[in-house]
Structures are given as structure tokens and as C-alpha cells.
XYZ file of C-alpha atoms in Angstrom:
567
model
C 233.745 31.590 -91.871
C 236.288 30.127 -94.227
C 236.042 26.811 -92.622
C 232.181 26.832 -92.763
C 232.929 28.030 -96.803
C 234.459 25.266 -98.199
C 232.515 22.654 -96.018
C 229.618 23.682 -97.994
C 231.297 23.941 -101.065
C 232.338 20.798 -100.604
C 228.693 19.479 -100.568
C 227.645 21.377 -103.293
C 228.818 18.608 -105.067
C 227.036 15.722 -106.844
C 227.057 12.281 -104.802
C 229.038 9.365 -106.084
C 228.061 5.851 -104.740
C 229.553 2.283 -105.927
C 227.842 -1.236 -106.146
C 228.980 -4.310 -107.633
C 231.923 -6.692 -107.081
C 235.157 -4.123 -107.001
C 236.959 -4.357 -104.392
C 238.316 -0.963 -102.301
C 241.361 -0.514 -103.837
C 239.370 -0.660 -107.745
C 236.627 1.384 -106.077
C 239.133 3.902 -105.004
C 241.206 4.229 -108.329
C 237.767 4.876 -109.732
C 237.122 7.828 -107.479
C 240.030 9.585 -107.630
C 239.638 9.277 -111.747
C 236.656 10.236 -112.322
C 236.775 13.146 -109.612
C 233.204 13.701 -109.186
C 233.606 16.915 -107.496
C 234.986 19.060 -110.548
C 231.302 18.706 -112.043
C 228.601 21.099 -111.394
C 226.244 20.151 -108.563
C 223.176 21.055 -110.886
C 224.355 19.781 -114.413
C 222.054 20.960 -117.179
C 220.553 18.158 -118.944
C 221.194 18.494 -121.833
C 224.820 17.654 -120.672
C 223.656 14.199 -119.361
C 224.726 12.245 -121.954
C 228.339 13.986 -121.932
C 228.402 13.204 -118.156
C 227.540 9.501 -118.893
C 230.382 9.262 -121.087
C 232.569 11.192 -118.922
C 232.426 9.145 -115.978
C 232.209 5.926 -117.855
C 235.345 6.670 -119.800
C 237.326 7.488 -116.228
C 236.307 4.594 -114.867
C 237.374 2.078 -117.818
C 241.130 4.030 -117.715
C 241.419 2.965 -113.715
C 239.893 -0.455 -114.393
C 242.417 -1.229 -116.954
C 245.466 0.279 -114.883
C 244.565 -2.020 -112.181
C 244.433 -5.004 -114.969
C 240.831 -5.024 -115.845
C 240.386 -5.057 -119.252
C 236.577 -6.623 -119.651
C 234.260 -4.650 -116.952
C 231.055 -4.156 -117.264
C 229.318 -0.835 -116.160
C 226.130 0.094 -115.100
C 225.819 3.755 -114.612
C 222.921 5.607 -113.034
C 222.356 9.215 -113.139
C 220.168 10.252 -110.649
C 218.885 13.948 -111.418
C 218.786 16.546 -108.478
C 216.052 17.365 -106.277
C 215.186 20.852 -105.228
C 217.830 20.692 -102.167
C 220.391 18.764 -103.105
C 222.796 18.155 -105.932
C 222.718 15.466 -108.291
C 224.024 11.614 -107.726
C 225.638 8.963 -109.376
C 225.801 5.243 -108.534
C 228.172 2.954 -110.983
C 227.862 -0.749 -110.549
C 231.124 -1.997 -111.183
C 231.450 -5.903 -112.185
C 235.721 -5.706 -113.233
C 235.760 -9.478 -114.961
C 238.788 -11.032 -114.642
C 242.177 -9.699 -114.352
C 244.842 -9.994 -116.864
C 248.129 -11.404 -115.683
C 251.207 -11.569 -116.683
C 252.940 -13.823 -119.064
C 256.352 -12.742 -119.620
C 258.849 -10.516 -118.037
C 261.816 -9.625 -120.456
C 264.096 -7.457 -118.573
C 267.434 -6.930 -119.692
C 270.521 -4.479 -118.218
C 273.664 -4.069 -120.031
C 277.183 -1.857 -119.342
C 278.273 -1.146 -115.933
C 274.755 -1.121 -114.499
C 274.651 -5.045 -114.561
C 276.646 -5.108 -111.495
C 274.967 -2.819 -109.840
C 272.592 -4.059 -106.851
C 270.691 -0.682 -107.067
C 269.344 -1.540 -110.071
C 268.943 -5.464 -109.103
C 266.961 -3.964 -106.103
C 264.268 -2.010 -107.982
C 263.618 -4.977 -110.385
C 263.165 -7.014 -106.865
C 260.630 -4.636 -105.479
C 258.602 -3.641 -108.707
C 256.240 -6.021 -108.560
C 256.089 -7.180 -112.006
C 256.234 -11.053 -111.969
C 255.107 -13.648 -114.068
C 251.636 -14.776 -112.806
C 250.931 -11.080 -111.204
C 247.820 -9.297 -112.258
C 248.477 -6.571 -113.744
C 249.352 -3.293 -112.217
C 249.756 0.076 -115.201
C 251.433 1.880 -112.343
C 254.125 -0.892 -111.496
C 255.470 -0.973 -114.901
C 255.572 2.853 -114.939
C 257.253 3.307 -111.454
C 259.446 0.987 -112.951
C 260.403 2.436 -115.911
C 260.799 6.208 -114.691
C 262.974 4.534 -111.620
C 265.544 3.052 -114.137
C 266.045 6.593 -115.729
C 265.820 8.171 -112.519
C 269.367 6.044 -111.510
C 270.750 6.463 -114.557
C 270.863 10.129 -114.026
C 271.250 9.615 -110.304
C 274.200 7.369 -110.208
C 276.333 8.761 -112.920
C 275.398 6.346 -116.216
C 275.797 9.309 -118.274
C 275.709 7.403 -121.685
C 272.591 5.039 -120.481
C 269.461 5.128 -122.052
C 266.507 2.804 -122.125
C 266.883 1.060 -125.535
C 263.285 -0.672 -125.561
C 260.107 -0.082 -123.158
C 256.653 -1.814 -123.866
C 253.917 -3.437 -121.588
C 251.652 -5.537 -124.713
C 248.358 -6.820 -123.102
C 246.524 -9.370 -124.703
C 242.770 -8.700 -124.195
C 241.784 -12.081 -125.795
C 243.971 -14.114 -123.490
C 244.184 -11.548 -120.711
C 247.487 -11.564 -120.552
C 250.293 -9.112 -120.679
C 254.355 -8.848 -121.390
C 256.496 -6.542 -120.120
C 259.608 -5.451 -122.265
C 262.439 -3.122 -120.513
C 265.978 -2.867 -121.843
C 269.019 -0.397 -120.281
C 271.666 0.164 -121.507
C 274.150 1.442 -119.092
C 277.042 2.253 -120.702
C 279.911 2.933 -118.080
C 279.389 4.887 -114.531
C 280.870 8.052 -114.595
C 283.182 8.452 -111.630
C 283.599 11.456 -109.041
C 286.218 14.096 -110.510
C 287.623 17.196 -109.298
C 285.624 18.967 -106.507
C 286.101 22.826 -106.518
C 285.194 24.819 -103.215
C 284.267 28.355 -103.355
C 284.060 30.372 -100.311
C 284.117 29.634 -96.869
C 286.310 30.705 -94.234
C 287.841 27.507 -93.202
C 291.094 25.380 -94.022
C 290.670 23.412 -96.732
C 291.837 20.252 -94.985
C 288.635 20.422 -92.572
C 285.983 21.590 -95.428
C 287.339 18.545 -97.685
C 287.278 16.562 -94.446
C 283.156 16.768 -94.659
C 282.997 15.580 -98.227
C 280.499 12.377 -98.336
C 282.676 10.682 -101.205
C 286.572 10.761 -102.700
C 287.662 11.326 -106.048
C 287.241 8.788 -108.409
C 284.301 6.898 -106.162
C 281.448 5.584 -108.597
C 279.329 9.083 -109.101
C 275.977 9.096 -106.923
C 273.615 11.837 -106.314
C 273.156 10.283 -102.428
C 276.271 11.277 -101.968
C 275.988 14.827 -103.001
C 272.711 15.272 -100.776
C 274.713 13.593 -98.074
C 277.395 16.055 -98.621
C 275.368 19.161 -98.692
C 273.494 18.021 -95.167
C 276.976 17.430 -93.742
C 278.134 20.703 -94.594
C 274.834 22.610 -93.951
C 274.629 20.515 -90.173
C 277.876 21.948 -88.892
C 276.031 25.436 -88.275
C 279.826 26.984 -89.866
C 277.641 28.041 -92.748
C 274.123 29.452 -93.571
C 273.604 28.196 -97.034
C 275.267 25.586 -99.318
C 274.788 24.848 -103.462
C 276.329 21.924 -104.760
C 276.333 21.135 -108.511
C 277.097 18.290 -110.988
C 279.385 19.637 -113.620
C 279.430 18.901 -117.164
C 280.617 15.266 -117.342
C 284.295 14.348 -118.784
C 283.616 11.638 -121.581
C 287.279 11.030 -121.722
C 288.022 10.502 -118.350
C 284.339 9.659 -117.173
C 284.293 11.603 -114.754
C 282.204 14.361 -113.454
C 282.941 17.211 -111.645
C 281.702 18.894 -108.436
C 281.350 22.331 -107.654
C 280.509 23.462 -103.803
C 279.865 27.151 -102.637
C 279.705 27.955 -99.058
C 277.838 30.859 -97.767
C 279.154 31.743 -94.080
C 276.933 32.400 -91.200
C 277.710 34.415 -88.740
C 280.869 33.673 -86.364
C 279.049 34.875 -83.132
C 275.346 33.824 -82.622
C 273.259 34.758 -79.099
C 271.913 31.309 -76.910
C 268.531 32.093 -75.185
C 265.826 29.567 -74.241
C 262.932 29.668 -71.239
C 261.638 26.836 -69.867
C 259.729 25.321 -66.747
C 258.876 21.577 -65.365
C 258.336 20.999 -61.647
C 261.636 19.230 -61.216
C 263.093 22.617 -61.481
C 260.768 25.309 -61.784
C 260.956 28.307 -63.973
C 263.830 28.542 -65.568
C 266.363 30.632 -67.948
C 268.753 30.022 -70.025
C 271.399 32.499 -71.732
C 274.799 32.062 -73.450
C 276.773 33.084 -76.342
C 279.005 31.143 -78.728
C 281.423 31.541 -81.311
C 280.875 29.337 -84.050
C 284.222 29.650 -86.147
C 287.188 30.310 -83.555
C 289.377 29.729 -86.349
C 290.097 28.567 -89.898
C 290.353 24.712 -87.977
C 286.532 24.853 -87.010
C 286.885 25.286 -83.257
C 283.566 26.480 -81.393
C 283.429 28.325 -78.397
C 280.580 28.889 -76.148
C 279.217 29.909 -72.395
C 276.043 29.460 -70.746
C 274.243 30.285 -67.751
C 271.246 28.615 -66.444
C 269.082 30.121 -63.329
C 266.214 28.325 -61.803
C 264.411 27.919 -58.243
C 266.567 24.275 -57.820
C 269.704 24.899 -60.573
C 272.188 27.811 -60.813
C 274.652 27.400 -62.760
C 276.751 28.148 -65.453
C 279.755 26.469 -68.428
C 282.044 26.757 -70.779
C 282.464 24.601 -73.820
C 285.447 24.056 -75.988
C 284.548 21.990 -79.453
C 287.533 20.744 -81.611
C 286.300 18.793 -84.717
C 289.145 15.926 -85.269
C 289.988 13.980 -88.740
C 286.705 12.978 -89.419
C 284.921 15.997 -88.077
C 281.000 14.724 -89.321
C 281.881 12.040 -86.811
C 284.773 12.831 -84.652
C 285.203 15.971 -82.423
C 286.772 16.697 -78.608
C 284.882 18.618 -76.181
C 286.664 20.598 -73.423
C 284.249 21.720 -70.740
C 284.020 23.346 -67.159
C 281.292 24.435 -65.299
C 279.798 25.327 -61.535
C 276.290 24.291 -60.150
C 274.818 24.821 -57.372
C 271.718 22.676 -56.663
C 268.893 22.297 -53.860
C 266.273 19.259 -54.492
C 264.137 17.772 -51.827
C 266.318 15.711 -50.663
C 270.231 17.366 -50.659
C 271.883 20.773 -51.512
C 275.486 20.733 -53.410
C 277.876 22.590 -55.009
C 279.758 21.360 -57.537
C 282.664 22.328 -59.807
C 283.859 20.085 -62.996
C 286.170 20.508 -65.559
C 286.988 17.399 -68.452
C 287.430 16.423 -71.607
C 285.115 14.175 -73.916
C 286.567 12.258 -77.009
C 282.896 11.804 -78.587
C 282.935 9.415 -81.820
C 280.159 8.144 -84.258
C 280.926 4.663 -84.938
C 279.949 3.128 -88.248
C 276.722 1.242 -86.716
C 275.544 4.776 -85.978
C 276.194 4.183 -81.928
C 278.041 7.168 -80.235
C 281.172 6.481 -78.226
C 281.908 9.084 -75.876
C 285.436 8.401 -73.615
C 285.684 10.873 -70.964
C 287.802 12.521 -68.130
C 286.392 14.378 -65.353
C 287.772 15.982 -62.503
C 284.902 17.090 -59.491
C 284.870 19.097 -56.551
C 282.107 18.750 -54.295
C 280.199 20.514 -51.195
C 276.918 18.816 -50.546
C 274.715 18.141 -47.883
C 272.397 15.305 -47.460
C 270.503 14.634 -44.175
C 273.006 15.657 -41.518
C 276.003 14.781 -43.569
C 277.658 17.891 -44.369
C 280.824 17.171 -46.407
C 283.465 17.429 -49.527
C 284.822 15.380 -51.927
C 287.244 15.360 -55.098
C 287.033 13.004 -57.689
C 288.895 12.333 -60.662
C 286.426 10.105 -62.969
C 287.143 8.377 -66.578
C 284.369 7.127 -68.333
C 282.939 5.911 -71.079
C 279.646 5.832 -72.500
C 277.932 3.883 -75.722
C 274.494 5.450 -76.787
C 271.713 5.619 -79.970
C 268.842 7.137 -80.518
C 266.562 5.425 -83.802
C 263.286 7.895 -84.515
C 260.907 8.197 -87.439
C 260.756 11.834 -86.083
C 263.011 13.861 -84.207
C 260.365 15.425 -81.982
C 257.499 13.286 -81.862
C 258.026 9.783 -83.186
C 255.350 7.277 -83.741
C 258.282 4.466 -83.377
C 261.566 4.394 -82.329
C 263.962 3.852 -79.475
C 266.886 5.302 -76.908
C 269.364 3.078 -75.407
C 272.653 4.400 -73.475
C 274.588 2.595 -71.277
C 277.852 4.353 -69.394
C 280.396 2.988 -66.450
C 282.596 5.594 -64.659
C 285.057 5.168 -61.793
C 287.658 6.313 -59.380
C 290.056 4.976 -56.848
C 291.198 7.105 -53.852
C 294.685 6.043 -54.940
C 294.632 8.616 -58.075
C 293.792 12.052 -56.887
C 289.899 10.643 -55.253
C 288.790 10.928 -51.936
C 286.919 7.466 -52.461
C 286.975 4.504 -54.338
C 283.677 3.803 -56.660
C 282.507 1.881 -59.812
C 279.084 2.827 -61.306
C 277.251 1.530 -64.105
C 274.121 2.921 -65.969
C 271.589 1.574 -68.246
C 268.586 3.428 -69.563
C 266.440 2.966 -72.358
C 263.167 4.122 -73.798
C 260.903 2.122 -76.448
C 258.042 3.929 -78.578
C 255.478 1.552 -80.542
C 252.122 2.410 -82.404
C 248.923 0.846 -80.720
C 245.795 1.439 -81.617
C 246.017 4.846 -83.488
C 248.030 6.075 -80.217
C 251.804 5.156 -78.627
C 252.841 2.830 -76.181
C 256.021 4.499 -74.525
C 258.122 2.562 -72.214
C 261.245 3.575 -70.282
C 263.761 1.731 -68.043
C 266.707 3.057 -65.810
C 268.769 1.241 -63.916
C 272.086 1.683 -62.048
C 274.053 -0.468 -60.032
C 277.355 1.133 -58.243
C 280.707 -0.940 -55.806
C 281.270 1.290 -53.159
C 282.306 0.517 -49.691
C 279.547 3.161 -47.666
C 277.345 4.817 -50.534
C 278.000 8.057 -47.261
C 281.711 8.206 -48.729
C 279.677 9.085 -52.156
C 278.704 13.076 -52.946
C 275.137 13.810 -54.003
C 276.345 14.215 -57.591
C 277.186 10.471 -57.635
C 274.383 8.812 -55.946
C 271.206 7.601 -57.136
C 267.383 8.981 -56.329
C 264.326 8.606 -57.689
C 261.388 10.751 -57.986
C 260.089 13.495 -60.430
C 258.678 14.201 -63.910
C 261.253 11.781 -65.647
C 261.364 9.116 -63.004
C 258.476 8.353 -60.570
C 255.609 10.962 -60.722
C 253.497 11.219 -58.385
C 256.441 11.742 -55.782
C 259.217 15.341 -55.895
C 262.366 15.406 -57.897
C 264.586 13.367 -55.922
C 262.608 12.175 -53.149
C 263.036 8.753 -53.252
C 265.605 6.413 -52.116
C 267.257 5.058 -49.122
C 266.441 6.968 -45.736
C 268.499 7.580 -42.562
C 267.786 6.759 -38.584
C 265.638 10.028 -38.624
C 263.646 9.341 -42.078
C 265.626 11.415 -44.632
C 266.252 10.434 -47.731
C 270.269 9.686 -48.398
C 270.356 8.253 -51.978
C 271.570 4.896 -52.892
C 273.897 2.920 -54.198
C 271.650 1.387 -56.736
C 268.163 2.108 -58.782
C 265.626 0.581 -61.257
C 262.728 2.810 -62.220
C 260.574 2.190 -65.274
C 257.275 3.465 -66.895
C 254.285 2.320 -69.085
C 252.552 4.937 -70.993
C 250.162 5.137 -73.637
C 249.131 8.604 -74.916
C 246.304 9.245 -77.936
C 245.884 12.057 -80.634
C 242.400 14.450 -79.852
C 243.694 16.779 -82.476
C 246.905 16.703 -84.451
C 248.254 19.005 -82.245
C 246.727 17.756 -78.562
C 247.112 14.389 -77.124
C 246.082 12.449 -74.055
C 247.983 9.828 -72.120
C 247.655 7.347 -69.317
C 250.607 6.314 -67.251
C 251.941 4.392 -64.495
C 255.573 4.364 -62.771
C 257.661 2.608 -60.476
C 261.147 1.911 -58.667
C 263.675 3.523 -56.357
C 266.920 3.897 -55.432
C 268.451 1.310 -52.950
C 271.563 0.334 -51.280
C 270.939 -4.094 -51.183
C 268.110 -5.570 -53.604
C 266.756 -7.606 -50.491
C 265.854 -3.886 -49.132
C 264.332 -2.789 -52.720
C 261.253 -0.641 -51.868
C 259.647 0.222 -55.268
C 257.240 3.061 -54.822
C 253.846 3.109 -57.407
C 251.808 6.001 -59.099
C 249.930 6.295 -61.910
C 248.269 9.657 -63.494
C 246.781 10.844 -66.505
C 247.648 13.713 -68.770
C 247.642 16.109 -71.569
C 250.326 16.654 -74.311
C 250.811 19.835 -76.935
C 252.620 19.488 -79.662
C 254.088 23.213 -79.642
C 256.879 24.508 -82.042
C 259.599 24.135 -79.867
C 258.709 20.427 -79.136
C 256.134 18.101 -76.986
C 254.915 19.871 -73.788
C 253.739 17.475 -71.222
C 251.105 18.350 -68.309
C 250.433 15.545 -65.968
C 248.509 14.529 -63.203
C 250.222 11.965 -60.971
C 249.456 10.285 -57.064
C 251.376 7.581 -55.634
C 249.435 4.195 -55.066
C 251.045 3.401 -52.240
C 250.443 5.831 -49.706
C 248.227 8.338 -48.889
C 249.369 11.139 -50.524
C 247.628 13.874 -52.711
C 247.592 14.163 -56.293
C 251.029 15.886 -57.837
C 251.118 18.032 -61.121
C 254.527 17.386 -63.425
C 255.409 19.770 -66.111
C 258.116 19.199 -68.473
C 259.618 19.833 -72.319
C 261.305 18.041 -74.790
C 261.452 15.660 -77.567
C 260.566 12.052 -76.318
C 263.916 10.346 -76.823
């Protein structure tokens, strides 16, 4: 009833129609104005004449902040019939444009050095031989005060600000002088509260004393601190600057959050079923920072459960250890195992905003694959460079995922077999056509004598709602004497998709996959399916509903379910 409410409001409205020579962006400036619907749909009228002048008075302001100084307007008023409101049609002829003849911009003190301010001159817009744009100038002006406040010129001011616009030449000059004066510089920062060392809460400050002051680096400061999880709320203010020293100082208050916090989360996709999730963590073990945590997962194909140990190091925004063990056990279509792990990860941001993560694993493994019942021990370094680049962190129009990781071990230091494996995956999101084009590539390559010598953990399959639909989680890859899938030394899969808004929060999508897992590219087998499906944008992230059959063979169509942010 609401909805139906302010459609019809919305029509009781008068009608506003344009004719003439304006282009859209004039016509549009016009409209927004003038603002046709804050008048009456059924003006009295003896109020005509006001309306007239109204409108035409709006209209000249947007004409001449868009540089057109000499319009001519042709306004008709058309009065209402009995069942409908009242129109207007303005013929808009905007003459010529005035342009601009001279740019006098001038920055003096401190600021002259600094490429923030050479930057906004560079992308205002305001050049000689440009038609004049009001808004330009403004943006502008209000963006050189903004970074004087902003980037500590506490003494700067703009000394002289005029646009002039000749309407007999149709020209115009634009006058803006700053004076800087000297950038203020970071002083003393004073913490209050929090219940960790002060080494480790200094250790997440965004600047150092005596850096050139900027408000970035406060915000960047404040999202460091509040992204840790140690604390539930964080104020930082600009003190009262120091003209002696020019400095300013910083103050910082921490509000804790609580030390122990409960893990739950439910979930389901075919590749696993229904499944739960529980666990419990401590977020301040200590005064150092160190996190604590346990989970448990249970599903029809995973049981497992882990502990996590999280040390933040020197530069803890960037910089932390990770000490973790944990048990699985694991049936998919094609193997059972059982599988204990314990290691350590060294995981560092590096300044190009790539993730380095060295690791150390140690692996014991029951599995059973085809008729191969057996064990294996493994101790595995590794190391792994990965980034993620989104316009969104749960459902990007553009962005990108690219990891790539090599692991090993030799039977000669505490392995039952000798391996090398290397992994690359990657996933590319593009707008096309209102929609997304989504594409994804995985491929992994491993030097092993017999891939047999290899537990399940280790080898590769393909199959499954993030691989090849169509076909079960792990059904693909190379098959024994009696047609049972073993896994492979090798894989490639990759996928085209494009998916489509219906509503903001419902989406369409069309797909196709391919690959498998292999032991010698002369015996690559890829395997084909392509499906359609539906995609909700939910709360906790993009829920994905498809509807997949393998081109190949004659198989029946296969629904995937699955949950999660796209990269």
C-alpha cells in the first residue's frame, strides 16, 4: 500500500518536457534545478505568472553554471485537464558557451611542494580554452581548504578566490591563491585504555612522530586498530596544534571488546552437504595480542576439528605467526582419509599488497582410494604468494584472485615419499553488458615418481561446485584397471560465467566448465558441462543455486549449492 502511495504521489505531479538544442547533461542540470515536482499538480492561476518566473529563473542559474550565459527560453505552460496535472515544456536554445581565458593559480609555503595539491589542480578541470564549468571552480576551491585542514597547514588560508566572466566576450578568469604557511607535523600520541602492551598498540599506529600531519593517516590508524577485533570501539582526535613546535598532537582511546567471543556458522553446498560449524576463541591471550581459538566442523563428507595459535610479530597490521593442528576425517566420491596436521605459518603483507605465507607442515595420513588402502607421513615446507583486488568484498562488479603456492618433501627428511607440487589459480571478474563475466583457472602440476606413493590429501581431482559441475565433488581424474577414480598427478580446470541482475538482490547466470586431473598431458581427458542458475544476494554473502549436466556423456542434470563471496 505504501509502494502503490508514493507511485501515485509521484504522478500527482505536473509534467516537465524539454525541446530545443541542450544537450543531456544541460537538460539534466535544468531538471534537477527547477525540481518540478515540489509544485502543486493543480496550480491556481492566478499563480501562473509566479510559476513562469520560477522555472525560468532555475533554469538561467543551471545554464550559466554549465557556462551559458546568453540562452534563450521559450516556456509553455500548459494548464491541467480534468485528469491530469498540469505540464510544462521549455525550449532551451543555450547560445554559446563561455570559455576560459585565464587561469591564475598560485600556492605558496610548504604546500608548493606538495603533489596533493599539484594533483587536484591536475584533475579540476579548469584550463584555458575549457567552457566553463560553476561547479569545477567550486570543487576546486572547497578541495584546497579541505587539505589544508586535512594535511596539517594549520596557518593556510586562501588569500584570493574569484571566477570573473565576461558576458560580452564570453569569457571567464579564474583567480585562486593559498597560502600554506608551514605543515604542521605529527606530535605526541597519547593512548588511553586498552589492555595491551604498549609496544604492540604503538606497533598499529599508521604514522611516527614528527611525519608531515595527514588526516589519511589518522583514518588509516583508527581502521587498523578497529580491524584487529582486540577492541570494540576506537576515537581518535587531533589536538590543539603546537605553533611553536608545529606540531599537533594525537589522542587515541580504546574501548575493549570482549576477551572470549562464541564461533557458530551453518552452511550447506553439495560438495559437502549440510553442515555445522562451532568454536570458541580468545581474542586477547595476553597483554602481547596472542589469539586463541578451536573449531569443530561436522558434515555428511567432513568431520573435523582445529586449533589455532595467532602471534602478531613487529609489524602486527602486516606480520603475524600462526600455529595450528587439526584432525579430518573425509569421505568424497572418490577416496576416504584421515588426516592429522600440525604447522606453523609465517604469513606477511608485503608492501605491493601480495600476501607471503612460508609454511611448515607435518601430516599423517590413512586414506583409501580404489583398492589402495595405505599411510603416509609427510613433513612439507611451503610457500605461497596470493592477492585478492575487489571493488566489493562480497559481490564485486570487477576485480581479481590470483595465488600461486609450491610445497615439497623428500623421503630423506622424516617423508615416506619424495614430491614437488605447484599450484596456480586465479579468478577474473569484468562488467559486460549490465551483468559480470567471471572467469576462473586452476592448475597444478606435481614430480613424483608413482602419483600411488601420494595420499589423497596431496593429489589432484576434479569435480564439484567449485571445479567442474555437472559431475560430484571429486569425481574426476585418472582411473584404475577396474574404472575408479585414483587422482592425479596434475590438473587444469577453468570456467566461463556470466550472471545478470533481475532484482538488486536476485541474479541469473549462465556457465560452462571444463578440465581434469591427469597423470601425462598426452592422456589429458577434459570433461565438459554447462548449466544455468540463480544467485541471492543474502546478508551473509552470495548464495549460488545451479543447474549443471556434463556435455560429454549421457548423464542427468546435477544441482550445486554453495556460499561465499566470489573471490
Amino acid at each position: 500500500m505504501l509502494a502503490t502511495a508514493l507511485v501515485q504521489a509521484k504522478d500527482d505531479v505536473p509534467a516537465m518536457t524539454f525541446s530545443g538544442t541542450a544537450d543531456d547533461a544541460v537538460i539534466s542540470n535544468i531538471r534537477n534545478l527547477v525540481n518540478i515536482e515540489r509544485y502543486p499538480c493543480h496550480p491556481p492561476r492566478a499563480q501562473y505568472g509566479l510559476l513562469r518566473q520560477q522555472i525560468r529563473s532555475h533554469a538561467s542559474d543551471a545554464l550559466q553554471a554549465m557556462g551559458y550565459y546568453h540562452p534563450r527560453l521559450t516556456l509553455t505552460l500548459n494548464p491541467q485537464h480534468q485528469d491530469s496535472c498540469a505540464s510544462v515544456n521549455l525550449d532551451v536554445q543555450p547560445g554559446p558557451v563561455v570559455h576560459i581565458s585565464a587561469v591564475d593559480i598560485r600556492i605558496q609555503g610548504d604546500a608548493a611542494s606538495d603533489p596533493a595539491f599539484r594533483k587536484l589542480q591536475d584533475k579540476a578541470g579548469l584550463n584555458v580554452d575549457d567552457p566553463l564549468r560553476h561547479d569545477h571552480y567550486s570543487s576546486l576551491r572547497k578541495a584546497l581548504q579541505q587539505s589544508l585542514i586535512s594535511r596539517g597547514y594549520v596557518e593556510g588560508s586562501l588569500t584570493e578566490h574569484r571566477l570573473t566572466v565576461d558576458t560580452r566576450a564570453n569569457t571567464a578568469t579564474v583567480t585562486l591563491h593559498v597560502d600554506s604557511g608551514p605543515r604542521y607535523h605529527f606530535g605526541q600520541t597519547t593512548l588511553h585504555g586498552g589492555n595491551l602492551n604498549d609496544r604492540l598498540l604503538r606497533a598499529y599506529l599508521q604514522y611516527r612522530q614528527d611525519d608531515p600531519f595527514d588526516n589519511g593517516d589518522l583514518l588509516a590508524t583508527q581502521q587498523a586498530y578497529l580491524g584487529t577485533s582486540y577492541f570494540s570501539a576506537v576515537r581518535v582526535q587531533r589536538g590543539e596544534p603546537d605553533r611553536a613546535s608545529h606540531s599537533i598532537p594525537v589522542d587515541i582511546t580504546f574501548t575493549d571488546n570482549n576477551r572470549w567471543s562464541l564461533l557458530t556458522g551453518i552452511g550447506a553446498s553439495t560438495d559437502t552437504g549440510p553442515r555445522l560449524r562451532l568454536g570458541v576463541e580468545n581474542r586477547r591471550v595476553n597483554r602481547a595480542g596472542h589469539r586463541f581459538s578451536v573449531e569443530s566442523e561436522l558434515s555428511e563428507v567432513r568431520q573435523g576439528a582445529g586449533a589455532s595459535y595467532q602471534i602478531p610479530l613487529k609489524d602486527p597490521v602486516h606480520e603475524r605467526l600462526d600455529l595450528h593442528t587439526s584432525y579430518v576425517n573425509e569421505t568424497t566420491d572418490s577416496n576416504d582419509n584421515e588426516r592429522f596436521s600440525t604447522g606453523a605459518d609465517y604469513i606477511v603483507e608485503l608492501n605491493n599488497k601480495w600476501v607471503a605465507t612460508t609454511s611448515l607442515e607435518w601430516l599423517h595420513e590413512t586414506y583409501q582410494v580404489a583398492d589402495q588402502i595405505d599411510r603416509a607421513e609427510l613433513l612439507i615446507p611451503g610457500f605461497q604468494l596470493s592477492r585478492v583486488k575487489a571493488d566489493d568484498p562480497i559481490y564485486p562488479r570487477q576485480g581479481w584472485r590470483l595465488s600461486g603456492k609450491i610445497r615439497f618433501a623428500d623421503d630423506a627428511l622424516l617423508s615416506s615419499t619424495s614430491f614437488v607440487q605447484t599450484t596456480l589459480s586465479g579468478k577474473l571478474i569484468q562488467p559486460v553488458l549490465g551483468g559480470r563475466i567471471l572467469t576462473r583457472l586452476d592448475l597444478g602440476y606435481t614430480d613424483v615418481a608413482d602419483v600411488t606413493d601420494l595420499p589423497a590429501s596431496i593429489r589432484f581431482f576434479a569435480g564439484g561446485d567449485s571445479s567442474v559441475r555437472g559431475y560430484g565433488y571429486e569425481a574426476l581424474g585418472p582411473e584404475d584397471s577396474n574404472g575408479d577414480v585414483i587422482g592425479g598427478r596434475d590438473l587444469a580446470t577453468a570456467s566461463l560465467e556470466f550472471d545478470h541482475p533481475i532484482t538488486r538482490q536476485w541474479h541469473y547466470a549462465v556457465f560452462t566448465d571444463g578440465g581434469n586431473a591427469f597423470n601425462e598431458l598426452n592422456n589429458f581427458d577434459p570433461k565438459y558441462s554447462a548449466g544455468a542458475g540463480i544467485r541471492w544476494r543474502s546478508p551473509l554473502g552470495p548464495i549460488r543455486l545451479d543447474f549443471a549436466r556434463a556435455l560429454d556423456e549421457s548423464r542427468s542434470w546435477r544441482i550445486h549449492l554453495s556460499m561465499g563471496p566470489d573471490l
